[in-house]
Coordinates of C-alpha atoms and ligand atoms in Angstrom, one line a residue:
M1 CA 71.2 87.3 86.0
V2 CA 73.8 88.5 83.7
A3 CA 73.7 91.4 81.4
K4 CA 74.5 90.1 77.7
T5 CA 77.9 91.9 76.3
K6 CA 76.4 92.5 72.7
A7 CA 73.8 94.8 74.5
K8 CA 75.4 98.1 73.9
P9 CA 74.4 101.3 76.0
A10 CA 72.7 103.8 74.0
A11 CA 75.5 105.9 72.5
K12 CA 75.7 109.2 73.7
K13 CA 74.4 112.4 71.7
A14 CA 77.0 114.8 71.2
Q15 CA 74.3 117.0 69.2
R16 CA 71.5 119.9 71.3
S17 CA 68.8 118.5 72.3
L18 CA 66.3 117.3 69.7
H19 CA 63.1 118.6 71.5
Q20 CA 65.1 122.0 72.3
T21 CA 65.0 122.3 69.0
A22 CA 61.4 121.2 68.0
V23 CA 60.2 123.8 71.3
D24 CA 61.9 126.8 69.3
Q25 CA 60.3 125.8 65.7
F26 CA 57.2 125.7 67.7
H27 CA 57.4 128.9 69.4
R28 CA 59.0 130.6 66.4
A29 CA 55.5 129.6 64.6
A30 CA 53.2 130.7 67.4
D31 CA 54.7 133.8 68.0
L32 CA 54.3 134.4 63.6
V33 CA 50.4 133.7 64.3
G34 CA 50.1 135.3 67.3
L35 CA 49.0 132.0 69.3
P36 CA 47.5 133.1 72.9
E37 CA 48.1 131.3 76.1
P38 CA 46.9 129.0 77.3
H39 CA 47.3 127.1 73.8
R40 CA 50.6 127.8 73.4
S41 CA 51.9 126.0 76.8
I42 CA 49.4 123.1 76.0
L43 CA 51.6 122.4 72.6
S44 CA 54.8 122.9 74.1
H45 CA 54.4 120.0 76.2
P46 CA 53.2 116.4 75.8
K47 CA 50.4 115.4 77.5
N48 CA 51.5 111.8 78.2
E49 CA 55.5 110.2 78.9
V50 CA 55.2 106.6 78.9
I51 CA 58.3 104.6 80.1
V52 CA 58.5 101.1 80.8
N53 CA 61.1 98.5 82.0
F54 CA 60.7 95.4 80.4
P55 CA 62.7 91.7 80.3
V56 CA 63.0 89.1 77.6
Q57 CA 64.7 86.2 77.5
L58 CA 67.6 86.1 75.1
D59 CA 67.9 82.5 72.9
D60 CA 71.0 81.6 75.0
G61 CA 68.7 81.7 78.3
R62 CA 69.7 85.2 79.6
W63 CA 67.7 87.7 80.5
E64 CA 67.8 91.5 79.0
V65 CA 65.9 94.5 80.8
F66 CA 64.8 97.0 78.0
R67 CA 63.7 100.6 78.3
G68 CA 60.7 101.6 75.9
F69 CA 59.2 104.9 75.5
R70 CA 55.8 106.2 74.6
I71 CA 55.2 109.9 74.3
Q72 CA 51.6 111.2 73.5
H73 CA 52.0 114.6 72.7
N74 CA 48.7 116.0 71.9
N75 CA 45.1 114.4 71.0
I76 CA 42.8 117.4 70.5
I77 CA 42.2 116.5 66.8
G78 CA 41.9 112.7 67.3
P79 CA 43.6 109.4 68.4
Y80 CA 47.5 109.8 69.0
K81 CA 49.4 108.8 66.4
G82 CA 53.5 107.9 65.7
G83 CA 55.6 105.6 64.8
L84 CA 58.1 103.2 67.2
R85 CA 61.8 103.7 66.7
F86 CA 64.3 100.6 67.5
H87 CA 67.7 102.3 67.8
P88 CA 70.2 102.4 70.0
D89 CA 70.4 106.3 70.2
V90 CA 66.6 106.6 71.5
D91 CA 65.8 108.4 74.6
L92 CA 63.2 110.2 76.0
D93 CA 64.9 113.9 74.4
E94 CA 64.3 112.3 71.3
V95 CA 61.1 110.7 71.1
K96 CA 59.5 113.9 72.8
A97 CA 60.9 115.9 69.9
L98 CA 59.2 113.1 67.4
A99 CA 56.0 113.0 69.4
A100 CA 55.6 116.7 68.5
W101 CA 56.2 117.0 65.1
M102 CA 53.9 113.9 64.6
T103 CA 50.8 116.5 66.1
F104 CA 51.5 119.3 64.2
K105 CA 52.4 116.8 61.0
C106 CA 49.1 115.5 61.4
A107 CA 47.2 118.9 61.9
L108 CA 49.0 120.0 58.7
A109 CA 47.8 117.1 56.9
G110 CA 44.6 117.4 57.7
I111 CA 43.4 113.9 59.1
P112 CA 41.7 113.2 62.5
F113 CA 44.8 112.5 64.4
G114 CA 47.4 113.7 67.0
G115 CA 51.2 113.3 67.7
A116 CA 52.8 110.3 69.7
K117 CA 56.1 108.7 69.3
G118 CA 57.9 105.5 71.0
G119 CA 60.8 103.3 70.8
V120 CA 63.2 101.0 71.9
T121 CA 66.6 101.8 73.1
I122 CA 68.4 98.9 71.4
N123 CA 70.3 98.2 67.7
P124 CA 67.8 95.6 66.3
R125 CA 71.0 94.5 64.1
D126 CA 72.1 92.7 67.5
Y127 CA 69.2 90.4 68.0
S128 CA 67.8 87.1 66.3
D129 CA 64.6 87.0 64.9
S130 CA 63.1 84.9 67.8
E131 CA 64.6 87.7 70.3
M132 CA 63.6 90.5 68.2
E133 CA 59.9 88.8 68.4
R134 CA 59.8 88.6 72.0
I135 CA 60.9 91.9 72.3
V136 CA 58.0 93.7 70.6
R137 CA 55.4 91.2 71.8
R138 CA 56.9 92.2 75.5
F139 CA 57.1 95.9 74.9
T140 CA 53.6 95.7 73.3
H141 CA 52.4 93.9 76.8
A142 CA 54.2 96.4 78.5
L143 CA 52.6 99.6 76.9
G144 CA 49.4 97.7 77.7
A145 CA 46.2 100.1 77.5
N146 CA 48.5 103.0 76.9
I147 CA 47.7 101.8 73.3
G148 CA 44.5 101.3 71.5
P149 CA 43.0 101.6 68.0
E150 CA 41.0 104.8 69.4
H151 CA 43.6 105.9 71.5
D152 CA 47.1 105.7 70.5
I153 CA 47.9 104.2 67.3
P154 CA 51.9 103.1 66.6
A155 CA 53.6 102.4 63.1
P156 CA 56.5 101.4 61.6
D157 CA 59.9 104.3 61.6
V158 CA 63.6 103.8 61.9
G159 CA 64.4 99.9 63.1
T160 CA 61.3 98.8 62.8
N161 CA 59.1 97.3 59.8
A162 CA 55.4 95.3 59.0
M163 CA 56.4 92.4 60.6
M164 CA 57.0 94.0 63.8
M165 CA 53.5 95.5 63.2
D166 CA 51.6 91.9 63.0
W167 CA 53.5 91.2 66.1
I168 CA 51.9 94.0 67.9
M169 CA 48.5 93.6 66.5
D170 CA 48.6 90.0 67.5
T171 CA 50.0 90.6 71.0
Y172 CA 47.3 93.3 71.5
T173 CA 44.3 91.3 69.8
N174 CA 44.9 88.6 72.0
L175 CA 45.1 90.9 75.2
S176 CA 42.1 92.0 73.9
G177 CA 39.7 89.0 74.3
P178 CA 38.1 86.8 71.8
G179 CA 34.9 89.5 71.4
S180 CA 37.5 92.3 69.7
R181 CA 39.6 90.4 67.7
Q182 CA 38.7 92.1 64.6
T183 CA 37.6 95.5 65.7
V184 CA 41.0 95.9 67.4
K185 CA 43.3 95.5 64.3
G186 CA 43.7 99.2 64.2
V187 CA 45.7 99.5 67.1
V188 CA 48.9 99.7 64.5
T189 CA 49.1 100.9 60.8
G190 CA 52.4 99.4 58.7
K191 CA 51.0 96.3 59.1
S192 CA 51.9 93.1 56.2
L193 CA 48.7 93.0 53.6
A194 CA 47.6 89.8 54.7
C195 CA 47.6 91.6 58.4
G196 CA 45.0 94.1 57.3
G197 CA 47.8 96.6 55.9
S198 CA 47.2 98.7 53.3
L199 CA 47.8 98.6 49.8
G200 CA 50.7 101.6 49.0
R201 CA 51.7 102.3 52.9
N202 CA 55.2 100.3 52.7
A203 CA 56.2 103.1 49.6
A204 CA 53.7 106.0 51.0
T205 CA 56.5 107.8 53.0
G206 CA 58.6 107.7 49.9
Q207 CA 55.5 108.8 47.5
G208 CA 55.1 111.3 49.6
V209 CA 58.0 112.6 49.7
L210 CA 58.1 112.6 45.6
Y211 CA 54.8 114.3 45.6
S212 CA 56.3 117.2 47.7
L213 CA 59.4 117.7 45.1
R214 CA 56.4 117.3 42.4
H215 CA 54.8 120.4 44.0
W216 CA 57.9 122.1 44.0
C217 CA 58.8 121.7 40.3
G218 CA 55.4 123.0 39.8
E219 CA 55.7 126.2 41.6
V220 CA 59.2 127.0 40.6
G221 CA 58.9 125.9 36.8
E222 CA 61.2 122.9 37.0
R223 CA 61.4 119.7 34.9
L224 CA 61.4 116.7 37.4
D225 CA 63.2 114.6 35.6
S226 CA 66.3 117.3 35.1
L227 CA 67.0 117.0 38.3
S228 CA 70.3 115.7 40.1
I229 CA 70.1 113.8 43.5
S230 CA 71.9 113.1 46.7
V231 CA 70.1 110.7 49.1
Q232 CA 70.8 110.0 52.6
G233 CA 69.3 106.8 53.8
F234 CA 68.4 103.6 51.8
G235 CA 66.1 102.1 54.6
N236 CA 62.0 102.2 53.8
V237 CA 61.8 105.9 53.1
G238 CA 65.5 106.5 51.5
A239 CA 64.9 103.4 49.2
H240 CA 61.2 104.1 48.2
F241 CA 61.9 107.6 47.5
S242 CA 64.7 106.9 45.3
R243 CA 63.7 104.0 43.5
L244 CA 60.1 106.1 42.1
A245 CA 62.3 109.5 41.3
Y246 CA 64.5 107.6 39.5
K247 CA 61.7 106.0 37.8
D248 CA 60.5 109.2 36.8
G249 CA 63.8 110.3 35.0
C250 CA 66.0 112.1 38.0
T251 CA 69.5 111.3 38.3
I252 CA 70.2 110.0 41.9
K253 CA 74.3 110.7 42.0
V254 CA 74.7 110.0 45.9
V255 CA 73.6 107.7 48.2
G256 CA 75.1 107.1 51.6
D257 CA 73.5 105.0 54.5
H258 CA 75.4 103.5 57.8
T259 CA 77.5 101.3 55.7
G260 CA 79.1 104.0 52.9
T261 CA 78.7 106.2 50.5
I262 CA 78.4 105.5 47.1
R263 CA 78.8 107.9 43.8
N264 CA 77.8 108.0 40.0
D265 CA 77.8 111.3 38.3
D266 CA 76.1 109.4 35.5
G267 CA 73.5 108.2 37.7
I268 CA 73.2 105.5 40.2
D269 CA 70.9 102.3 39.0
I270 CA 68.3 102.5 41.1
E271 CA 66.8 99.3 40.2
E272 CA 70.1 97.4 40.7
L273 CA 71.0 98.8 44.3
G274 CA 67.8 98.0 45.9
P275 CA 68.4 94.4 45.5
W276 CA 72.0 94.9 46.3
V277 CA 71.4 96.5 49.7
A278 CA 68.4 94.0 50.4
D279 CA 71.0 91.0 49.6
N280 CA 74.1 93.0 51.3
G281 CA 72.7 94.8 54.1
G282 CA 73.8 98.0 52.8
V283 CA 74.9 100.1 49.8
D284 CA 79.0 99.6 50.6
G285 CA 80.5 97.5 48.1
F286 CA 78.0 98.1 45.0
P287 CA 79.5 97.6 41.7
G288 CA 77.6 100.2 39.8
A289 CA 79.4 102.8 41.5
R290 CA 82.4 104.4 43.6
A291 CA 83.0 104.5 47.2
V292 CA 83.6 107.9 48.5
D293 CA 84.1 109.5 51.6
A294 CA 81.0 110.2 53.7
E295 CA 81.2 114.2 53.7
E296 CA 80.7 113.8 49.5
L297 CA 77.2 113.0 50.3
F298 CA 76.8 116.8 51.7
S299 CA 79.4 118.5 48.9
T300 CA 78.8 116.6 45.7
D301 CA 76.9 119.3 43.4
V302 CA 73.5 118.5 43.1
D303 CA 70.2 120.1 42.7
V304 CA 68.1 118.4 45.4
F305 CA 69.6 116.8 49.1
V306 CA 67.0 114.3 50.1
P307 CA 67.9 113.6 54.0
A308 CA 66.1 110.0 54.7
A309 CA 67.9 108.6 58.1
L310 CA 68.6 110.3 61.0
E311 CA 67.8 113.9 62.8
N312 CA 70.5 116.1 63.2
Q313 CA 72.2 115.3 59.9
I314 CA 72.8 118.4 58.1
T315 CA 75.0 120.6 60.7
L316 CA 76.3 124.1 60.2
E317 CA 79.6 122.7 58.7
R318 CA 78.0 120.6 56.0
A319 CA 75.8 123.2 54.8
R320 CA 78.6 124.8 54.5
T321 CA 79.9 122.9 51.5
M322 CA 76.4 122.2 50.1
T323 CA 75.8 123.7 46.8
C324 CA 72.0 122.3 46.0
R325 CA 69.2 124.2 45.5
L326 CA 66.5 122.4 47.7
I327 CA 66.4 120.3 50.1
V328 CA 63.5 117.9 51.0
E329 CA 63.6 116.9 54.6
A330 CA 62.6 113.1 54.1
A331 CA 63.6 112.1 57.5
N332 CA 62.5 113.6 60.7
G333 CA 64.6 116.8 61.9
P334 CA 67.7 116.4 60.3
T335 CA 68.4 119.8 59.7
T336 CA 70.1 121.5 62.5
P337 CA 68.7 125.4 63.6
E338 CA 72.2 126.8 62.7
A339 CA 72.8 125.3 59.5
E340 CA 68.7 125.9 58.6
E341 CA 69.9 129.7 58.9
L342 CA 72.8 129.9 57.0
L343 CA 71.0 127.4 54.0
T344 CA 67.9 129.9 54.4
E345 CA 70.3 132.8 53.5
Q346 CA 72.0 131.2 50.9
G347 CA 68.8 131.1 49.0
V348 CA 67.9 127.4 49.6
A349 CA 64.5 126.3 49.8
I350 CA 63.8 123.5 52.3
V351 CA 60.9 121.7 52.5
P352 CA 60.2 120.6 55.9
D353 CA 60.1 117.4 57.7
I354 CA 56.1 117.7 58.8
L355 CA 55.5 118.3 55.1
A356 CA 57.8 116.5 53.2
N357 CA 57.6 112.6 54.9
A358 CA 53.2 113.2 55.7
G359 CA 53.0 110.8 53.5
G360 CA 53.6 107.9 55.9
V361 CA 51.0 108.9 58.4
I362 CA 48.5 109.7 55.6
V363 CA 48.4 106.2 54.6
S364 CA 48.6 104.9 57.7
Y365 CA 45.1 107.2 58.5
F366 CA 43.8 105.4 55.2
E367 CA 45.0 101.8 56.8
W368 CA 43.1 102.7 59.8
L369 CA 39.9 103.8 58.2
Q370 CA 40.1 100.7 56.0
N371 CA 40.3 98.3 58.8
K372 CA 37.6 99.9 60.8
S373 CA 35.3 99.4 57.4
S374 CA 36.5 96.0 56.7
S375 CA 36.8 97.0 53.1
Y376 CA 40.0 97.9 51.3
W377 CA 41.1 100.5 48.6
S378 CA 43.4 99.6 45.5
E379 CA 46.9 101.2 45.3
E380 CA 45.7 103.7 42.7
E381 CA 43.2 104.6 45.3
V382 CA 45.4 105.1 47.8
D383 CA 47.9 106.9 45.7
R384 CA 45.2 109.3 44.5
R385 CA 44.0 110.1 47.6
L386 CA 47.4 110.3 49.5
R387 CA 48.6 112.8 46.4
T388 CA 45.4 114.8 47.0
L389 CA 46.1 115.4 51.0
V390 CA 49.9 116.1 50.1
W391 CA 49.2 118.7 47.4
D392 CA 46.0 120.4 49.7
A393 CA 49.0 120.8 52.4
H394 CA 51.6 122.5 50.2
D395 CA 49.3 124.3 48.8
A396 CA 48.2 125.9 52.2
V397 CA 51.7 126.3 53.0
V398 CA 52.4 128.0 49.9
V399 CA 49.5 130.6 50.6
T400 CA 50.9 131.1 54.0
K401 CA 54.7 131.5 53.1
K402 CA 53.7 134.1 51.2
S403 CA 51.0 135.9 53.6
L404 CA 52.9 135.7 56.5
N405 CA 56.4 136.4 54.5
C406 CA 58.5 133.4 56.1
T407 CA 60.2 130.2 55.5
R408 CA 58.6 127.3 54.3
R409 CA 58.9 125.6 58.1
E410 CA 57.6 128.3 59.5
A411 CA 54.5 128.7 57.3
A412 CA 53.8 124.6 57.7
Y413 CA 53.8 125.4 61.3
A414 CA 51.7 128.4 61.2
V415 CA 48.7 126.5 59.1
A416 CA 49.0 123.6 61.7
L417 CA 48.9 125.5 64.7
E418 CA 45.9 127.5 63.3
R419 CA 44.1 124.1 62.7
L420 CA 44.8 122.9 66.5
A421 CA 44.2 126.3 68.0
D422 CA 40.6 126.7 66.3
V423 CA 40.1 123.3 67.6
Y424 CA 40.8 124.4 71.6
D425 CA 38.8 127.4 70.7
R426 CA 35.9 125.8 69.8
R427 CA 36.0 123.0 71.9
G428 CA 37.4 125.1 75.4
I429 CA 39.8 123.9 77.7
F430 CA 38.4 121.5 80.5
P431 CA 37.6 122.1 83.1
Ligands
NAD1 P1 65.0 102.8 58.1 O1 65.2 101.8 59.6 O2 64.1 101.7 57.1 O3 66.3 103.4 57.3 C1 66.7 104.0 57.9 C2 68.4 104.5 57.0 O4 69.2 105.7 57.6 C3 69.1 103.1 56.4 O5 69.5 103.2 55.1 C4 70.4 103.3 57.5 O6 71.5 102.6 56.5 C5 70.5 105.0 57.3 N1 71.5 105.5 58.3 C6 71.3 105.0 59.7 N2 72.1 105.6 60.5 C7 72.7 106.6 59.5 C8 73.8 107.4 59.3 N3 75.2 107.5 60.5 N4 74.6 107.6 58.0 C9 73.7 107.5 56.8 N5 72.6 106.8 57.1 C10 72.4 106.4 58.2 O7 64.6 104.1 58.7 P2 63.3 105.1 58.0 O8 62.0 104.4 58.2 O9 63.4 105.0 56.3 O10 63.1 106.5 58.4 C11 64.1 107.0 58.1 C12 63.9 108.5 58.5 O11 62.3 108.8 57.7 C13 63.7 108.5 60.1 O12 63.8 110.1 60.7 C14 61.9 108.3 60.5 O13 61.7 109.2 61.0 C15 61.2 109.7 59.2 N6 60.4 108.9 58.7 C16 60.1 107.6 58.4 C17 58.5 107.1 58.1 C18 58.4 106.0 57.8 O14 57.0 105.3 57.3 N7 59.0 104.8 57.7 C19 57.6 108.6 58.2 C20 58.0 109.6 58.3 C21 59.1 110.0 58.3

């Protein structure tokens, strides 16, 4: 058996441990709310760490063994819930951090889910569609009973999409037997509409980011349509956020992705950029803007910066060049702790990831509810309920921020931790 040459090993990450960042954030908030033991120890560790190595035959007949992860952080409030990431940098440390953030995100959003995350160390762009289908199906098989509609429910994240969720659902359904074909659809969310997905799920995270921005505008007395914005990432989250913000009158000055960075100070026409990216695989070469150095994404003078790509993007060095007044963290973990300290000192407001990007998991919850009842909601209904939950979470954070005199991130954690601690206190800890 010969290893395929195009399969790249995971890139060595130069940054600090993402899981350490997540644990540090947790402990800071735990100190603030006086979280007692054993809640503190329980919530600073994942409950289960599943690692699978699984073989898949490639189109040229060779075999490759892939490594996949599923980290189940906590399920005291409800089934484990969180996305699946397919990216060359996926490793245990990253997935552990992302899983912990899901626990706090769901508690903050007030939805009955716990936290989990998974992924495969792979660059999906290196594989054909039929190879990807076999990889996704075999990964689902390898996870086996570790996932389930009442146990652990994956969803899309970086490098995964609705088609892959359909394959997971179909594989799981076939493994479950004919008697439960209809009842296990909710094993995964973010499916296509034809396979039991929810209207509004595709755009939900971007929509939630925009509702977050609107809430901040209301809080500080700004007009949404007066804001200039830079966006990093033009995938599911970045593209939907940009489209919706553009429609509401915002000026999107700079957009960057893995292919390049483009700038137009009069505003990039997002209606034209969307089809361009779909046809060309990235923003590079878009005729309605000029190509600029990647660092201009951070240093360009805008009101709002929206990171919607990967973690650890806003470093201390980059933070020193930033002049925005607000960062809305559409991505998970985009700001390093050192950068956050500097930005906070400079008066830059940060809407933290567990609050800003909760729209995706909120509509995943709606999809799961619709699958359970086999009755489906209109897009208006989904959006109305989404806005209510996002705004309720923001209201709770604003109140806590004032009462604890802390940052928005600390307040978001504090709200989540108090809700989790309340459940532990009432249920007790087995045995
Ligand atoms: P995606 O794969 O659809 O898009 C990722 C984007 O990031 C792409 O445009 C890619 O070009 C860009 N990118 C990758 N590397 C980059 C680099 N080095 N510099 C600049 N851009 C780069 O992923 P997504 O689903 O849009 O997720 C983006 C972020 O949002 C992630 O942090 C994810 O965890 C978070 N998130 C996603 C969801 C969801 O529903 N998809 C929900 C909550 C949070």
